[in-house]
Every structure is written in C-alpha cells, then in structure tokens.
Amino acid sequence: MNLDSLIKTVKEADANRPDLPGEHLIVLGVGLLLMMATGRSRSLIGKALIGAAAGAFIGRAASGTGGVARLAALLRPGAPRG
C-alpha cells in the first residue's frame, strides 16, 4: 500500500464516521489556543510549527459535514432545517 492510497483510505474512513457532539468546536478551541501560543515561542521555527498546527486544527474545524459548511447551510434563508 503506497502513501497516496493510505491517505485516501484514512480520509474515507474519517468522512464516513459519525460526528461527535461538539467535535468541531473542541478542535476550533484547540486551534485558537495554539494560535495564541504561537507568540510565546522564542524561536522562528517554533512559531512556524505551532502556527502550522494551529492552522491545521482551525481548518479541520471548518471542514467536514459538521463544520462551517453545515452551519452556513442552516443559516441560509429558506434552507431546510433538521
């Protein structure tokens, strides 16, 4: 199994699993905490790594079936509720 097929398998498994209640809010909170911690690092490499991790967590919170796309669909006028 090569790396591309492994990544595809993991993404499919993640997309097909049910969302945990509040999962995206927790991940967003972790990302925001990491973003605040970015300024505390003394080294440029540390700031870059923590910032990259923060961006990944915030991006993860915004994606997926329970993320921002679902919230936007609920807030759209005339959208079906439920």
Short mmCIF file of N, CA, C and O in Angstrom, two decimals:
data_model
loop_
_atom_site.label_atom_id
_atom_site.label_comp_id
_atom_site.label_asym_id
_atom_site.label_seq_id
_atom_site.Cartn_x
_atom_site.Cartn_y
_atom_site.Cartn_z
N MET A 1 0.86 -1.17 0.00
CA MET A 1 0.00 0.00 0.00
C MET A 1 0.90 1.24 0.00
O MET A 1 1.75 1.39 0.87
N ASN A 2 0.72 2.12 -0.97
CA ASN A 2 1.54 3.33 -1.03
C ASN A 2 0.91 4.44 -0.19
O ASN A 2 -0.20 4.31 0.31
N LEU A 3 1.63 5.54 -0.05
CA LEU A 3 1.20 6.64 0.81
C LEU A 3 -0.10 7.27 0.32
O LEU A 3 -0.97 7.60 1.12
N ASP A 4 -0.24 7.43 -0.99
CA ASP A 4 -1.45 8.05 -1.54
C ASP A 4 -2.70 7.23 -1.22
O ASP A 4 -3.73 7.79 -0.82
N SER A 5 -2.63 5.92 -1.38
CA SER A 5 -3.80 5.09 -1.09
C SER A 5 -4.07 5.04 0.41
O SER A 5 -5.24 4.97 0.82
N LEU A 6 -3.03 5.10 1.23
CA LEU A 6 -3.23 5.13 2.68
C LEU A 6 -3.94 6.40 3.10
O LEU A 6 -4.90 6.37 3.88
N ILE A 7 -3.51 7.54 2.55
CA ILE A 7 -4.16 8.82 2.86
C ILE A 7 -5.61 8.80 2.40
O ILE A 7 -6.51 9.25 3.12
N LYS A 8 -5.86 8.27 1.22
CA LYS A 8 -7.22 8.20 0.69
C LYS A 8 -8.09 7.32 1.59
O LYS A 8 -9.24 7.67 1.89
N THR A 9 -7.56 6.19 2.05
CA THR A 9 -8.31 5.29 2.94
C THR A 9 -8.65 5.97 4.26
O THR A 9 -9.77 5.85 4.75
N VAL A 10 -7.69 6.69 4.82
CA VAL A 10 -7.92 7.38 6.09
C VAL A 10 -8.96 8.49 5.91
O VAL A 10 -9.86 8.65 6.75
N LYS A 11 -8.88 9.23 4.82
CA LYS A 11 -9.87 10.28 4.56
C LYS A 11 -11.27 9.71 4.39
O LYS A 11 -12.25 10.28 4.89
N GLU A 12 -11.39 8.60 3.69
CA GLU A 12 -12.70 7.97 3.51
C GLU A 12 -13.26 7.47 4.83
O GLU A 12 -14.45 7.63 5.11
N ALA A 13 -12.41 6.86 5.65
CA ALA A 13 -12.86 6.38 6.96
C ALA A 13 -13.32 7.55 7.83
O ALA A 13 -14.33 7.46 8.53
N ASP A 14 -12.59 8.66 7.78
CA ASP A 14 -12.97 9.83 8.56
C ASP A 14 -14.27 10.44 8.06
O ASP A 14 -15.11 10.86 8.85
N ALA A 15 -14.46 10.47 6.76
CA ALA A 15 -15.68 11.05 6.19
C ALA A 15 -16.91 10.20 6.50
O ALA A 15 -18.02 10.74 6.61
N ASN A 16 -16.73 8.90 6.67
CA ASN A 16 -17.87 8.01 6.88
C ASN A 16 -18.23 7.79 8.34
O ASN A 16 -19.26 7.21 8.63
N ARG A 17 -17.39 8.25 9.26
CA ARG A 17 -17.70 8.05 10.67
C ARG A 17 -18.67 9.12 11.15
O ARG A 17 -18.70 10.23 10.61
N PRO A 18 -19.49 8.83 12.18
CA PRO A 18 -20.41 9.84 12.70
C PRO A 18 -19.65 10.94 13.46
O PRO A 18 -18.60 10.68 14.05
N ASP A 19 -20.17 12.15 13.44
CA ASP A 19 -19.57 13.25 14.17
C ASP A 19 -19.84 13.10 15.67
O ASP A 19 -20.91 12.66 16.07
N LEU A 20 -18.85 13.48 16.45
CA LEU A 20 -19.04 13.54 17.89
C LEU A 20 -19.69 14.88 18.22
O LEU A 20 -19.35 15.90 17.60
N PRO A 21 -20.59 14.94 19.19
CA PRO A 21 -21.20 16.23 19.55
C PRO A 21 -20.13 17.23 19.99
O PRO A 21 -19.32 16.93 20.86
N GLY A 22 -20.10 18.39 19.39
CA GLY A 22 -19.17 19.43 19.76
C GLY A 22 -17.75 19.22 19.25
O GLY A 22 -16.84 19.97 19.62
N GLU A 23 -17.55 18.23 18.41
CA GLU A 23 -16.20 17.90 17.92
C GLU A 23 -15.53 19.09 17.26
O GLU A 23 -14.37 19.41 17.54
N HIS A 24 -16.23 19.78 16.40
CA HIS A 24 -15.63 20.88 15.65
C HIS A 24 -15.36 22.08 16.55
O HIS A 24 -14.39 22.79 16.34
N LEU A 25 -16.20 22.29 17.56
CA LEU A 25 -15.93 23.38 18.49
C LEU A 25 -14.69 23.10 19.33
O LEU A 25 -13.90 24.00 19.62
N ILE A 26 -14.52 21.86 19.74
CA ILE A 26 -13.33 21.47 20.51
C ILE A 26 -12.07 21.66 19.66
O ILE A 26 -11.08 22.24 20.13
N VAL A 27 -12.13 21.20 18.43
CA VAL A 27 -10.97 21.32 17.54
C VAL A 27 -10.67 22.80 17.26
O VAL A 27 -9.51 23.22 17.23
N LEU A 28 -11.71 23.61 17.08
CA LEU A 28 -11.53 25.05 16.88
C LEU A 28 -10.88 25.67 18.11
O LEU A 28 -9.95 26.48 18.00
N GLY A 29 -11.33 25.29 19.30
CA GLY A 29 -10.75 25.81 20.54
C GLY A 29 -9.28 25.47 20.66
O GLY A 29 -8.46 26.31 21.03
N VAL A 30 -8.92 24.23 20.33
CA VAL A 30 -7.52 23.81 20.37
C VAL A 30 -6.70 24.64 19.37
O VAL A 30 -5.60 25.11 19.68
N GLY A 31 -7.24 24.84 18.19
CA GLY A 31 -6.55 25.64 17.18
C GLY A 31 -6.34 27.08 17.62
O GLY A 31 -5.26 27.65 17.43
N LEU A 32 -7.35 27.66 18.26
CA LEU A 32 -7.22 29.04 18.73
C LEU A 32 -6.22 29.14 19.87
O LEU A 32 -5.45 30.11 19.96
N LEU A 33 -6.21 28.15 20.77
CA LEU A 33 -5.22 28.13 21.85
C LEU A 33 -3.80 28.02 21.29
O LEU A 33 -2.88 28.69 21.76
N LEU A 34 -3.64 27.17 20.29
CA LEU A 34 -2.33 27.06 19.66
C LEU A 34 -1.93 28.36 18.98
O LEU A 34 -0.76 28.76 19.00
N MET A 35 -2.90 29.03 18.36
CA MET A 35 -2.62 30.30 17.69
C MET A 35 -2.13 31.33 18.72
O MET A 35 -1.19 32.08 18.46
N MET A 36 -2.75 31.35 19.89
CA MET A 36 -2.31 32.28 20.94
C MET A 36 -0.92 31.89 21.45
O MET A 36 -0.13 32.76 21.83
N ALA A 37 -0.63 30.59 21.48
CA ALA A 37 0.68 30.13 21.96
C ALA A 37 1.79 30.41 20.96
O ALA A 37 2.97 30.37 21.32
N THR A 38 1.45 30.72 19.74
CA THR A 38 2.45 30.99 18.71
C THR A 38 3.35 32.15 19.12
O THR A 38 4.56 32.10 18.94
N GLY A 39 2.78 33.17 19.70
CA GLY A 39 3.56 34.34 20.10
C GLY A 39 4.48 34.09 21.28
O GLY A 39 5.41 34.85 21.52
N ARG A 40 4.25 33.04 22.02
CA ARG A 40 5.07 32.76 23.21
C ARG A 40 6.37 32.03 22.86
O ARG A 40 7.28 32.01 23.68
N SER A 41 6.43 31.45 21.70
CA SER A 41 7.63 30.72 21.31
C SER A 41 8.73 31.72 20.98
O SER A 41 8.48 32.75 20.36
N ARG A 42 9.95 31.42 21.40
CA ARG A 42 11.06 32.34 21.18
C ARG A 42 11.70 32.16 19.81
O ARG A 42 12.25 33.08 19.25
N SER A 43 11.65 30.96 19.29
CA SER A 43 12.33 30.71 18.01
C SER A 43 11.37 30.85 16.83
O SER A 43 10.17 30.61 16.95
N LEU A 44 11.92 31.23 15.72
CA LEU A 44 11.13 31.38 14.50
C LEU A 44 10.58 30.02 14.04
O LEU A 44 9.43 29.92 13.61
N ILE A 45 11.40 28.97 14.18
CA ILE A 45 10.94 27.64 13.80
C ILE A 45 9.80 27.18 14.69
O ILE A 45 8.82 26.61 14.22
N GLY A 46 9.91 27.45 15.99
CA GLY A 46 8.84 27.10 16.92
C GLY A 46 7.55 27.82 16.57
O GLY A 46 6.47 27.22 16.58
N LYS A 47 7.64 29.10 16.27
CA LYS A 47 6.46 29.87 15.87
C LYS A 47 5.83 29.30 14.60
O LYS A 47 4.62 29.19 14.49
N ALA A 48 6.69 28.94 13.65
CA ALA A 48 6.19 28.40 12.39
C ALA A 48 5.49 27.06 12.60
O ALA A 48 4.41 26.82 12.04
N LEU A 49 6.09 26.19 13.41
CA LEU A 49 5.49 24.88 13.65
C LEU A 49 4.18 24.98 14.42
O LEU A 49 3.19 24.32 14.09
N ILE A 50 4.17 25.80 15.46
CA ILE A 50 2.93 25.97 16.24
C ILE A 50 1.86 26.64 15.38
O ILE A 50 0.69 26.25 15.42
N GLY A 51 2.25 27.62 14.57
CA GLY A 51 1.29 28.28 13.68
C GLY A 51 0.72 27.33 12.65
O GLY A 51 -0.47 27.38 12.33
N ALA A 52 1.56 26.44 12.13
CA ALA A 52 1.08 25.45 11.16
C ALA A 52 0.10 24.49 11.81
O ALA A 52 -0.93 24.14 11.22
N ALA A 53 0.41 24.05 13.02
CA ALA A 53 -0.50 23.15 13.74
C ALA A 53 -1.82 23.87 14.03
O ALA A 53 -2.90 23.29 13.88
N ALA A 54 -1.74 25.14 14.44
CA ALA A 54 -2.96 25.91 14.71
C ALA A 54 -3.81 26.03 13.44
O ALA A 54 -5.04 25.85 13.49
N GLY A 55 -3.18 26.33 12.34
CA GLY A 55 -3.90 26.43 11.07
C GLY A 55 -4.56 25.12 10.67
O GLY A 55 -5.68 25.11 10.17
N ALA A 56 -3.85 24.03 10.92
CA ALA A 56 -4.42 22.71 10.59
C ALA A 56 -5.65 22.42 11.45
O ALA A 56 -6.66 21.92 10.95
N PHE A 57 -5.58 22.73 12.74
CA PHE A 57 -6.73 22.50 13.62
C PHE A 57 -7.91 23.39 13.23
O PHE A 57 -9.06 22.93 13.19
N ILE A 58 -7.64 24.65 12.94
CA ILE A 58 -8.73 25.57 12.56
C ILE A 58 -9.34 25.15 11.22
O ILE A 58 -10.55 25.16 11.05
N GLY A 59 -8.50 24.74 10.29
CA GLY A 59 -9.01 24.24 9.01
C GLY A 59 -9.84 22.99 9.17
O GLY A 59 -10.87 22.81 8.52
N ARG A 60 -9.41 22.10 10.06
CA ARG A 60 -10.16 20.87 10.34
C ARG A 60 -11.52 21.21 10.94
O ARG A 60 -12.53 20.59 10.62
N ALA A 61 -11.55 22.20 11.82
CA ALA A 61 -12.81 22.59 12.44
C ALA A 61 -13.78 23.15 11.40
O ALA A 61 -15.00 22.97 11.53
N ALA A 62 -13.26 23.80 10.39
CA ALA A 62 -14.11 24.42 9.37
C ALA A 62 -14.56 23.45 8.29
O ALA A 62 -15.49 23.74 7.55
N SER A 63 -13.93 22.30 8.20
CA SER A 63 -14.26 21.36 7.13
C SER A 63 -15.13 20.23 7.64
O SER A 63 -15.40 20.12 8.83
N GLY A 64 -15.55 19.41 6.75
CA GLY A 64 -16.32 18.23 7.13
C GLY A 64 -17.81 18.49 7.20
O GLY A 64 -18.29 19.61 7.04
N THR A 65 -18.54 17.45 7.47
CA THR A 65 -20.01 17.54 7.48
C THR A 65 -20.55 18.30 8.68
O THR A 65 -21.65 18.80 8.64
N GLY A 66 -19.79 18.39 9.76
CA GLY A 66 -20.27 19.08 10.94
C GLY A 66 -19.66 20.45 11.10
O GLY A 66 -19.82 21.08 12.12
N GLY A 67 -18.95 20.93 10.12
CA GLY A 67 -18.20 22.18 10.24
C GLY A 67 -18.98 23.39 9.77
O GLY A 67 -20.21 23.47 9.84
N VAL A 68 -18.23 24.35 9.26
CA VAL A 68 -18.79 25.62 8.84
C VAL A 68 -19.79 25.45 7.70
O VAL A 68 -20.78 26.17 7.62
N ALA A 69 -19.57 24.49 6.82
CA ALA A 69 -20.49 24.28 5.70
C ALA A 69 -21.88 23.94 6.21
O ALA A 69 -22.88 24.43 5.68
N ARG A 70 -21.95 23.12 7.24
CA ARG A 70 -23.25 22.75 7.81
C ARG A 70 -23.90 23.96 8.49
O ARG A 70 -25.10 24.19 8.34
N LEU A 71 -23.11 24.74 9.22
CA LEU A 71 -23.63 25.93 9.88
C LEU A 71 -24.14 26.93 8.85
O LEU A 71 -25.22 27.51 9.01
N ALA A 72 -23.39 27.13 7.78
CA ALA A 72 -23.82 28.06 6.73
C ALA A 72 -25.12 27.60 6.08
O ALA A 72 -25.99 28.40 5.77
N ALA A 73 -25.26 26.29 5.90
CA ALA A 73 -26.49 25.76 5.30
C ALA A 73 -27.68 26.00 6.23
O ALA A 73 -28.79 26.29 5.77
N LEU A 74 -27.45 25.90 7.53
CA LEU A 74 -28.54 26.14 8.48
C LEU A 74 -28.94 27.60 8.56
O LEU A 74 -30.10 27.94 8.79
N LEU A 75 -27.97 28.49 8.37
CA LEU A 75 -28.23 29.92 8.48
C LEU A 75 -28.77 30.54 7.20
O LEU A 75 -29.28 31.65 7.22
N ARG A 76 -28.65 29.81 6.09
CA ARG A 76 -29.11 30.33 4.81
C ARG A 76 -30.63 30.44 4.82
O ARG A 76 -31.35 29.52 5.19
N PRO A 77 -31.17 31.61 4.40
CA PRO A 77 -32.63 31.76 4.36
C PRO A 77 -33.27 30.75 3.43
O PRO A 77 -32.77 30.47 2.34
N GLY A 78 -34.33 30.14 3.88
CA GLY A 78 -35.06 29.19 3.07
C GLY A 78 -34.46 27.80 3.07
O GLY A 78 -34.95 26.91 2.40
N ALA A 79 -33.40 27.58 3.84
CA ALA A 79 -32.77 26.26 3.89
C ALA A 79 -33.60 25.33 4.76
O ALA A 79 -34.18 25.74 5.75
N PRO A 80 -33.70 24.06 4.37
CA PRO A 80 -34.43 23.10 5.20
C PRO A 80 -33.73 22.91 6.53
O PRO A 80 -32.51 22.85 6.61
N ARG A 81 -34.47 22.84 7.60
CA ARG A 81 -33.92 22.66 8.94
C ARG A 81 -33.99 21.20 9.32
O ARG A 81 -34.92 20.51 9.01
N GLY A 82 -32.97 20.76 10.04
CA GLY A 82 -33.07 19.41 10.55
C GLY A 82 -31.96 18.58 10.15
O GLY A 82 -31.53 17.60 10.40
#
